[in-house]
PDB file of C-alpha atoms in Angstrom:
ATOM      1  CA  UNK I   1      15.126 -41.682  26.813  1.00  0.00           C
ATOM      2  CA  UNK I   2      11.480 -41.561  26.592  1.00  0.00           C
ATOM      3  CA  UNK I   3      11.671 -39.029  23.806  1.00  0.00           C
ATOM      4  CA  UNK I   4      14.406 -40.973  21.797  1.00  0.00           C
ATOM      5  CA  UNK I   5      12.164 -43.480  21.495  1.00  0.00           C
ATOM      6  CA  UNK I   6       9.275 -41.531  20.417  1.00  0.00           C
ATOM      7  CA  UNK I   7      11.546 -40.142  17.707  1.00  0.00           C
ATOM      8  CA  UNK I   8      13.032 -43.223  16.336  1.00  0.00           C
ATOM      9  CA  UNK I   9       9.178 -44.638  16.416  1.00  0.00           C
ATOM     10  CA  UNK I  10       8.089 -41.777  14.740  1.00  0.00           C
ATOM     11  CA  UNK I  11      11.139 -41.697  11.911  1.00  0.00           C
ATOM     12  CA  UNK I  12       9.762 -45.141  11.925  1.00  0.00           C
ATOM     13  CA  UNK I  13       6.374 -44.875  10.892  1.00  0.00           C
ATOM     14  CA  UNK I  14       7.359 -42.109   8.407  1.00  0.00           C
ATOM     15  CA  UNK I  15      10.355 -44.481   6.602  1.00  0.00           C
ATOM     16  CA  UNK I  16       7.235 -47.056   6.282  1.00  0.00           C
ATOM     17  CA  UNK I  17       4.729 -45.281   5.283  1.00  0.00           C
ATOM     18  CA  UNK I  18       6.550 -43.235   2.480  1.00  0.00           C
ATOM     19  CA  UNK I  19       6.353 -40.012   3.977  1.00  0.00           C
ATOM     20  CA  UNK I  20       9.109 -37.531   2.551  1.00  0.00           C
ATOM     21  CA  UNK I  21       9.873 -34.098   3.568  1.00  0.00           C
ATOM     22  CA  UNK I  22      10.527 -31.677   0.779  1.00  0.00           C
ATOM     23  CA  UNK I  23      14.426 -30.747   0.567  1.00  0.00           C
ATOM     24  CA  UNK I  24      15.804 -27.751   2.397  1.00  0.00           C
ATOM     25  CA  UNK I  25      16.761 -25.874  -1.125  1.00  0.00           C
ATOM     26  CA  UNK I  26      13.005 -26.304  -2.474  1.00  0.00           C
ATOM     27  CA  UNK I  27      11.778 -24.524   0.693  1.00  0.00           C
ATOM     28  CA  UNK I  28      14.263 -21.956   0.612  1.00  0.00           C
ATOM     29  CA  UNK I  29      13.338 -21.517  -3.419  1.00  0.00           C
ATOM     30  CA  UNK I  30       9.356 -20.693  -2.309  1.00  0.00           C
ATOM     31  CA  UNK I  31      10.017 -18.332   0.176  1.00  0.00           C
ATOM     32  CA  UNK I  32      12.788 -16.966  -2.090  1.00  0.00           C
ATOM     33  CA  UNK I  33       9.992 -16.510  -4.948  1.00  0.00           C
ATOM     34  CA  UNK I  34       7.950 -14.294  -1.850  1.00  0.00           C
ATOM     35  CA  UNK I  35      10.598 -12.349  -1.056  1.00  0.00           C
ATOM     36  CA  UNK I  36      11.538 -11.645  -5.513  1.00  0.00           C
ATOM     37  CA  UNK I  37       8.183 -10.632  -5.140  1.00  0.00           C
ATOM     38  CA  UNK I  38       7.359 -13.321  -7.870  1.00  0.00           C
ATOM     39  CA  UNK I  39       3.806 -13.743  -8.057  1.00  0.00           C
ATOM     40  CA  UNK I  40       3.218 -16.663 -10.823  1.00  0.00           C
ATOM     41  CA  UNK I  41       5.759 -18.400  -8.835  1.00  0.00           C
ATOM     42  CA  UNK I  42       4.153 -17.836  -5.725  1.00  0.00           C
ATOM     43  CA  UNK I  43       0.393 -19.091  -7.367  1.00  0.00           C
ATOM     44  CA  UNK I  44       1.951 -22.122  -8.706  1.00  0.00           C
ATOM     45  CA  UNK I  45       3.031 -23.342  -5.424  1.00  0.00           C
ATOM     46  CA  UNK I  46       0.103 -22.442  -3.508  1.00  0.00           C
ATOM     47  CA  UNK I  47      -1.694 -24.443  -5.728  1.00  0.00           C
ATOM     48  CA  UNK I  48       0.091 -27.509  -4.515  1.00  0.00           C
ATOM     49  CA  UNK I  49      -1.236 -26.515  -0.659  1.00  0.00           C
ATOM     50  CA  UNK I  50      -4.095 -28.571  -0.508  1.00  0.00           C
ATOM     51  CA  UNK I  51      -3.250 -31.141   2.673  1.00  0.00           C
ATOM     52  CA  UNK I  52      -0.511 -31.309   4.895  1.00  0.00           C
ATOM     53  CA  UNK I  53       1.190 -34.636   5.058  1.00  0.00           C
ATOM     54  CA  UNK I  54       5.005 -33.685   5.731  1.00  0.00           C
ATOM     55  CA  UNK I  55       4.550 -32.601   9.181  1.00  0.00           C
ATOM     56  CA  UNK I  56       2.016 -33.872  11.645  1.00  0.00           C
ATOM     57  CA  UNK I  57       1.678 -31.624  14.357  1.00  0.00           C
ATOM     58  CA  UNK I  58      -1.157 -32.587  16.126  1.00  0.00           C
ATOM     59  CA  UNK I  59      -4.073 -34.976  15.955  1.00  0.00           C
ATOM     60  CA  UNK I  60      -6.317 -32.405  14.907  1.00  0.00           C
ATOM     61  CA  UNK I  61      -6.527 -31.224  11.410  1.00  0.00           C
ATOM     62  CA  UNK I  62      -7.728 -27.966  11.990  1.00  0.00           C
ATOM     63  CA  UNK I  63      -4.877 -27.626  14.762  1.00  0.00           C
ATOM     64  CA  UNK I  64      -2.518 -29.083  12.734  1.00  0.00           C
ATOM     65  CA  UNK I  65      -3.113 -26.755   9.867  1.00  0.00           C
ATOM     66  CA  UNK I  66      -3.050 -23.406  12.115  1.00  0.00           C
ATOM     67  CA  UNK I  67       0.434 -24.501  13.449  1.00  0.00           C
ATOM     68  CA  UNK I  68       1.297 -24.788   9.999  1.00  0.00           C
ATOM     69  CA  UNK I  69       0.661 -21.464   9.021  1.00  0.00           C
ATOM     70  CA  UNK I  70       2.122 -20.044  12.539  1.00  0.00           C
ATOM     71  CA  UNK I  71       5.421 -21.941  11.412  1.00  0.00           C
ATOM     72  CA  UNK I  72       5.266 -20.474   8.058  1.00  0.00           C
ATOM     73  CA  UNK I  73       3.944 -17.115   9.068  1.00  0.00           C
ATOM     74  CA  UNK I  74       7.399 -16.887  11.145  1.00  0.00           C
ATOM     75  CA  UNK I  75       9.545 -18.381   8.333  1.00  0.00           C
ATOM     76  CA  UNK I  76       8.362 -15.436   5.491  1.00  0.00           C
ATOM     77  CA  UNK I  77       8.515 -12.956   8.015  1.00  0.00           C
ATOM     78  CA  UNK I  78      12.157 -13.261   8.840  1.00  0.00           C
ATOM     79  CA  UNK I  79      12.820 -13.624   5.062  1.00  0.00           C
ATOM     80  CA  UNK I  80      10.963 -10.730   4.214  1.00  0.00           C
ATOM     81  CA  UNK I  81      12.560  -8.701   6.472  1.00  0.00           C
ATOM     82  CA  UNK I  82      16.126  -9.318   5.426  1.00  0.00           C
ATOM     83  CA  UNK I  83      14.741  -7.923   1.965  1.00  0.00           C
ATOM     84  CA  UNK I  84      13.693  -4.841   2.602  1.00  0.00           C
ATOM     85  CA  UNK I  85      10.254  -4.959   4.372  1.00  0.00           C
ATOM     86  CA  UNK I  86      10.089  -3.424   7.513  1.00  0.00           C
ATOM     87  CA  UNK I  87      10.258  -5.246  10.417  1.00  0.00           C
ATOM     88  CA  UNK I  88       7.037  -3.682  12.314  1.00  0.00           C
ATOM     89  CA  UNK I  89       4.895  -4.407   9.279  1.00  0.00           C
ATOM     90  CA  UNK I  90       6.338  -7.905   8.274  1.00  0.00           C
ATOM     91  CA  UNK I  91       5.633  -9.368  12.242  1.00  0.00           C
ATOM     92  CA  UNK I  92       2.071  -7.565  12.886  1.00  0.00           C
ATOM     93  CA  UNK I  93       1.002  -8.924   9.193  1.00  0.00           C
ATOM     94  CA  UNK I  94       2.367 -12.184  10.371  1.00  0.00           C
ATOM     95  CA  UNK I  95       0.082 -12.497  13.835  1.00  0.00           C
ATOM     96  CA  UNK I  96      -3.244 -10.726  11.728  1.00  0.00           C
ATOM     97  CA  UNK I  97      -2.842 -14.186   9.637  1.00  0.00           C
ATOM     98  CA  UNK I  98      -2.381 -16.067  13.051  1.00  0.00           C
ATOM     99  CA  UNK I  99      -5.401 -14.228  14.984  1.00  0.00           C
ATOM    100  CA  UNK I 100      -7.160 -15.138  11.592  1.00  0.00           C
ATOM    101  CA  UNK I 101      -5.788 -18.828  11.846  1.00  0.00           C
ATOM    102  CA  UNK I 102      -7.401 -18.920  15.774  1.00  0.00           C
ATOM    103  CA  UNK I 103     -10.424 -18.065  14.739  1.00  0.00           C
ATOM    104  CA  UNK I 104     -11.039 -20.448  11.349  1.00  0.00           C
ATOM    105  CA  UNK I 105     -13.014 -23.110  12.413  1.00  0.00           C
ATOM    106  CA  UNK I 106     -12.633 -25.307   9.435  1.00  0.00           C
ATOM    107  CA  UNK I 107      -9.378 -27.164   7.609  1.00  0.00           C
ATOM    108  CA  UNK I 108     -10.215 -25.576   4.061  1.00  0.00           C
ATOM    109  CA  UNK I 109     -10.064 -22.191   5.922  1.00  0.00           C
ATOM    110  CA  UNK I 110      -6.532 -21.923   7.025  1.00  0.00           C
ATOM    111  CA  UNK I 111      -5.514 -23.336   3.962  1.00  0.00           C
ATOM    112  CA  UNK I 112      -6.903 -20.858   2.346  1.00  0.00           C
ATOM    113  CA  UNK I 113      -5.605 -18.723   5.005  1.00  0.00           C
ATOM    114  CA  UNK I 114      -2.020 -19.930   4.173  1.00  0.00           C
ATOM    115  CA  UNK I 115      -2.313 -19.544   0.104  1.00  0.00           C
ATOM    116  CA  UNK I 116      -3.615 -15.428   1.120  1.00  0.00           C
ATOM    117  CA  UNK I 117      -1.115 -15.023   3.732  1.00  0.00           C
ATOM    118  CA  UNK I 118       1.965 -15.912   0.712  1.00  0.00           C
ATOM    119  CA  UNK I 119       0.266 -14.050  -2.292  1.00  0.00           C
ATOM    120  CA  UNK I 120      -0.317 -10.895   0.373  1.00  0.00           C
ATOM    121  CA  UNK I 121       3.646 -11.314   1.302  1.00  0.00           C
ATOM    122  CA  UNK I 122       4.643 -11.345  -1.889  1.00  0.00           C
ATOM    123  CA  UNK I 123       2.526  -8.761  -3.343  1.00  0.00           C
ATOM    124  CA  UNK I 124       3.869  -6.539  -0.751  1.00  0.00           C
ATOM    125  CA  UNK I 125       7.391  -7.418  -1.171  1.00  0.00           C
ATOM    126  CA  UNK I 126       6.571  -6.622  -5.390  1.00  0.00           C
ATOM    127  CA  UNK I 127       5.934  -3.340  -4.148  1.00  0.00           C
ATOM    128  CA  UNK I 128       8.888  -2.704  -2.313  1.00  0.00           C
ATOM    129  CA  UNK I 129      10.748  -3.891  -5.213  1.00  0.00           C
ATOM    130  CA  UNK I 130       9.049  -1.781  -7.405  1.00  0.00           C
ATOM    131  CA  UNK I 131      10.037   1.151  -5.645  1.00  0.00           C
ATOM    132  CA  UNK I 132      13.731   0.797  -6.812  1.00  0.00           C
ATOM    133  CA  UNK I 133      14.815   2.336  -2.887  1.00  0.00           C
ATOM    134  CA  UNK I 134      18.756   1.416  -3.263  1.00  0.00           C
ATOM    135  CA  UNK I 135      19.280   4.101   0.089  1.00  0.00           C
ATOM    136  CA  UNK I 136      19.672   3.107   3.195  1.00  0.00           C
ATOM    137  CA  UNK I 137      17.751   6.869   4.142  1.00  0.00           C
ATOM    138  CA  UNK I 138      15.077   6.309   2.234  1.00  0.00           C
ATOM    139  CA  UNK I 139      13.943   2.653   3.497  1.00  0.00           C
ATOM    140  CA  UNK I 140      14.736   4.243   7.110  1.00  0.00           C
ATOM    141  CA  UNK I 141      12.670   7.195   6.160  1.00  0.00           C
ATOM    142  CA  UNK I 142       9.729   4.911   4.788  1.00  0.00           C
ATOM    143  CA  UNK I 143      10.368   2.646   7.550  1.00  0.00           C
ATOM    144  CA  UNK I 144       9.690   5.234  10.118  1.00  0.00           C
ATOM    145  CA  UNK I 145       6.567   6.905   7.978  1.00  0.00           C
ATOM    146  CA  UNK I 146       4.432   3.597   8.587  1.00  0.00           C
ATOM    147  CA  UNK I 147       5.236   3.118  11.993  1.00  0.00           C
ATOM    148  CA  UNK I 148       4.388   6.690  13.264  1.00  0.00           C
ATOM    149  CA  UNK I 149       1.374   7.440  10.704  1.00  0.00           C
ATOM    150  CA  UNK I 150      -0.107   9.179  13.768  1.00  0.00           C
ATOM    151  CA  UNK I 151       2.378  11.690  14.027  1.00  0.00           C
ATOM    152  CA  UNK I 152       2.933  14.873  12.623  1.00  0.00           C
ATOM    153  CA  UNK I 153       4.985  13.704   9.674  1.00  0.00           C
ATOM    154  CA  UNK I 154       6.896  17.223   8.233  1.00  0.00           C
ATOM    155  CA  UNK I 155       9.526  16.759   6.253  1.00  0.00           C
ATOM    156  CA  UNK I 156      11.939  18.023   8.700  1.00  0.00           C
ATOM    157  CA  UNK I 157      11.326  15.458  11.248  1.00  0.00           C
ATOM    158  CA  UNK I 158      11.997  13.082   8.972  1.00  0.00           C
ATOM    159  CA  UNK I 159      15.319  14.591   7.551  1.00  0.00           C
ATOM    160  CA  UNK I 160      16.578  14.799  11.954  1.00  0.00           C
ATOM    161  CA  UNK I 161      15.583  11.009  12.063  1.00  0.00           C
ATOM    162  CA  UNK I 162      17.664  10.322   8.672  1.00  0.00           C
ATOM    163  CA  UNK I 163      20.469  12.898  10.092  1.00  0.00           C
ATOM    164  CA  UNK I 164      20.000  14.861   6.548  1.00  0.00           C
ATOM    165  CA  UNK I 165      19.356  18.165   5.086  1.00  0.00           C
ATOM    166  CA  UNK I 166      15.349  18.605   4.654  1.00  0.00           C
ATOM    167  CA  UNK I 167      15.697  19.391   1.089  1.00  0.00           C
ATOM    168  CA  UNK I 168      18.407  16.609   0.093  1.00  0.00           C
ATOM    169  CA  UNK I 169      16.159  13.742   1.887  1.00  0.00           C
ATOM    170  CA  UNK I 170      13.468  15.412  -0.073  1.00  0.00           C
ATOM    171  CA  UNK I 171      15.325  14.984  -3.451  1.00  0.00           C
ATOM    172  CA  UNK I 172      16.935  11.672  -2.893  1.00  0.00           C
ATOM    173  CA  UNK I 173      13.049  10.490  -1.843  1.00  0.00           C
ATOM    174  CA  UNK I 174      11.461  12.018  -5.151  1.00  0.00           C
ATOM    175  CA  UNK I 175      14.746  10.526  -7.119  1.00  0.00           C
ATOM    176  CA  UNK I 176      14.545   6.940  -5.413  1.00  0.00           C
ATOM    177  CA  UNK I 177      10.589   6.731  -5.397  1.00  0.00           C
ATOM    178  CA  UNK I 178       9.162   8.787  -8.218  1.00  0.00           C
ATOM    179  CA  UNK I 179       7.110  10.417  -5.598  1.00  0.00           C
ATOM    180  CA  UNK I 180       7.641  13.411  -3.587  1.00  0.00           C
ATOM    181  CA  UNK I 181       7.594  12.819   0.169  1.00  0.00           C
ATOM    182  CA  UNK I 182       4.327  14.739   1.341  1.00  0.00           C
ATOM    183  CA  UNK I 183       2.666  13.181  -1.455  1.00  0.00           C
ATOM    184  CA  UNK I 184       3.812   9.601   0.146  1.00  0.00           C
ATOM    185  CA  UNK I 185       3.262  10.474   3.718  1.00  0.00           C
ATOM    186  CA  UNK I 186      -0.418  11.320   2.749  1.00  0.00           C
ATOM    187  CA  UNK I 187      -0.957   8.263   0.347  1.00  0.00           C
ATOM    188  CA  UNK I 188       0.591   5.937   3.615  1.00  0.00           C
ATOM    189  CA  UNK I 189      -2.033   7.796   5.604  1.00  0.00           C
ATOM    190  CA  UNK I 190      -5.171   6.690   3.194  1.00  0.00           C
ATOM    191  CA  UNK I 191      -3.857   3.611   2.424  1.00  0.00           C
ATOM    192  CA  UNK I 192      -4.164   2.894   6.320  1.00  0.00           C
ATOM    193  CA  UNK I 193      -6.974   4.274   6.782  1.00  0.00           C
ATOM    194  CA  UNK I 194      -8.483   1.761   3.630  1.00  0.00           C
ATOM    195  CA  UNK I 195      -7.298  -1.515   5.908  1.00  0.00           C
ATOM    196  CA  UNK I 196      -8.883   0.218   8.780  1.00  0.00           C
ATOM    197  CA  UNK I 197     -12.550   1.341   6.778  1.00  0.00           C
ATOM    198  CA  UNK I 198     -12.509  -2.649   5.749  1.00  0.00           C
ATOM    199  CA  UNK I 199     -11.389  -4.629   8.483  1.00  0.00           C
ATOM    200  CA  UNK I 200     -12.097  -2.390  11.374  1.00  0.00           C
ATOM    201  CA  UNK I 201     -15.681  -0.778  12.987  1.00  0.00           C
ATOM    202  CA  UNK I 202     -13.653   2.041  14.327  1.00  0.00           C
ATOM    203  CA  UNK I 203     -15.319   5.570  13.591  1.00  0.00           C
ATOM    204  CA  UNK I 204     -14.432   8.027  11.475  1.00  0.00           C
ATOM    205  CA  UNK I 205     -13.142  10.322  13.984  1.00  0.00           C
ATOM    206  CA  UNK I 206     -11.002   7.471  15.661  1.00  0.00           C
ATOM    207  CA  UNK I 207      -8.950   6.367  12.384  1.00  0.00           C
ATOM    208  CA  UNK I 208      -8.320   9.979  11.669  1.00  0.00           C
ATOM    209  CA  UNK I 209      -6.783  10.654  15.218  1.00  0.00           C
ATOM    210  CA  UNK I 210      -4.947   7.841  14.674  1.00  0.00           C
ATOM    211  CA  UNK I 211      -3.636   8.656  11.559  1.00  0.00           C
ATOM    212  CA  UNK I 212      -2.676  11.927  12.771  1.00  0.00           C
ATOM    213  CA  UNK I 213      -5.626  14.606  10.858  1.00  0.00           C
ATOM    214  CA  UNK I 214      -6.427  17.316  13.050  1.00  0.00           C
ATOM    215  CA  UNK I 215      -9.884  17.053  12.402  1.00  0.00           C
ATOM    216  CA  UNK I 216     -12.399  14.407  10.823  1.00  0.00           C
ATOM    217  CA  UNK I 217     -13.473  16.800   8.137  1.00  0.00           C
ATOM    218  CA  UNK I 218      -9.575  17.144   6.785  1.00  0.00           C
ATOM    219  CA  UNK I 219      -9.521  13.326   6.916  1.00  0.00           C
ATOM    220  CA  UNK I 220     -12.779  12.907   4.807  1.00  0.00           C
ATOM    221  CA  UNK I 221     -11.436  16.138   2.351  1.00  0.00           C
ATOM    222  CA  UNK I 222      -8.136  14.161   1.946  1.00  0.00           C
ATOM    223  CA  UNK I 223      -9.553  10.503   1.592  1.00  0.00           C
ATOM    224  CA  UNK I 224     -12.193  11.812  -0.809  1.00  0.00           C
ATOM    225  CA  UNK I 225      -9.264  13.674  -2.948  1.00  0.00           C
ATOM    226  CA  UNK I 226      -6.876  10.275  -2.824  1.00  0.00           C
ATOM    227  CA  UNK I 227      -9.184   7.784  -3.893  1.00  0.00           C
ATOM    228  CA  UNK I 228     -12.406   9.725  -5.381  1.00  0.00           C
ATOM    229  CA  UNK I 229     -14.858   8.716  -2.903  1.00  0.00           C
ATOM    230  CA  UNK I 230     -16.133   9.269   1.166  1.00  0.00           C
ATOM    231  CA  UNK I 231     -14.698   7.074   3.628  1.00  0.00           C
ATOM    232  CA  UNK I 232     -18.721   6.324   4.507  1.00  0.00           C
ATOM    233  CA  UNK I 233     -18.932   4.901   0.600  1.00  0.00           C
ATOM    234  CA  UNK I 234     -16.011   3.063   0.775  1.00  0.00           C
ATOM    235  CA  UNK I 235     -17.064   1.302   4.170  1.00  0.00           C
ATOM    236  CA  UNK I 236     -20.141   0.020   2.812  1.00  0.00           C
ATOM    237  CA  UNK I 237     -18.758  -0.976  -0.181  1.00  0.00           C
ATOM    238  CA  UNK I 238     -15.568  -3.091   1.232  1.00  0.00           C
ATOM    239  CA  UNK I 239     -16.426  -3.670   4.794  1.00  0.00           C
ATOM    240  CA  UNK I 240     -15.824  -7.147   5.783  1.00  0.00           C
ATOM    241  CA  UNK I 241     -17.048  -8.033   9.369  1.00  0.00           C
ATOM    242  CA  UNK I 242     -14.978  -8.597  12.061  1.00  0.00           C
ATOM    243  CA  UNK I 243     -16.473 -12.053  12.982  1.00  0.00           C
TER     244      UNK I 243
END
């Protein structure tokens, strides 16, 4: 009883004070623009994220905002994952934007927080998108790249996880992608190891075991041949602190 009334008090106050919530198709349209990979779409209505008023869920702005962006985190996740991303990287990009959100001290923050969490979403989705994958192998095979980047990746591991012929997986990859599947393995590897040179103080030798080099030197050969520069240059250069 004691929660009835609170919610006919509350549908009150919102009836009297003008507050409407934004129809169920117009939410479904933005995260439908993240998951299209749309990204004018996506800036236009990012733009319009400036203060919460639909939802009060706590007395605290900064609070309020936070479980905001945990609600929405959850909500493009789910999306994004019934269009192709994969579901390891959809959920752990959702809780680095929530870790992020527990940290921000200010209101302006997570909003901010919010607007970089969609475009990032959507960018990534843009990729996937991109990539014209129409086989069910080849997002499996992609799928599985990411989420063991510290293995030995060969070819023929990949074909026994897909249950196909090493050279067919290879040509339906190359056909579906544009890129051959070593190539991808090793540009998954740097890209990685990018995220992990920016937003990480790991050493070198760390976030090549964990991307699976046998040595630091083949790391620092293979980073320097991807992207034209050391993994030491590219530190100081993009390195944002962990605080």
């Amino acid at each position: 009883m004691k929660v009835r009334n609170e919610l006919n008090y509350c549908l009150f106050l919102q009836k009297t004070n003008g507050i409407k919530r934004p129809p169920v198709n117009e939410e479904m349209k933005q995260y439908l623009d993240i998951c299209n990979g749309d990204m004018e779409s996506v800036r236009q209505n990012i733009e319009k994220i400036t203060e919460l008023h639909t939802r009060q869920l706590s007395e605290n702005p900064v609070r309020n905002a936070r479980y905001h962006l945990v609600i929405d985190a959850s909500a493009i996740a789910k999306a994004c994952i019934q269009n192709g991303m994969g579901h390891d990287e959809a959920y752990t990009l959702t809780d680095i934007y929530i870790r992020k959100a527990d940290q921000c001290k200010s209101y302006d923050g997570v909003i901010k927080l919010i607007q970089e969490m969609q475009l990032d979403f959507t960018e990534r989705m843009q990729e996937i998108r991109k990539q014209h994958v129409v086989s069910i192998h080849v997002r499996k095979c992609i799928d599985y790249i990411y989420e063991n980047l510290r293995e030995n990746l060969t070819v023929n591991a990949l074909a026994a996880y897909c249950c196909l012929h090493p050279s067919y997986l290879s040509k339906l990859f190359y056909t579906e992608t544009g890129t051959h599947l070593k190539t991808f393995i090793l540009n998954a590897k740097i890209d990685t190891a990018q995220n992990l040179l920016k937003y990480s103080s790991l050493s070198y030798l760390d976030i090549s075991a964990a991307l699976g080099f046998s040595s630091q030197s083949l790391f620092i050969h293979t980073f320097r041949q991807i992207t034209g520069t050391t993994p030491k240059k590219y530190r100081k250069e993009h390195y944002i602190s962990e605080q």
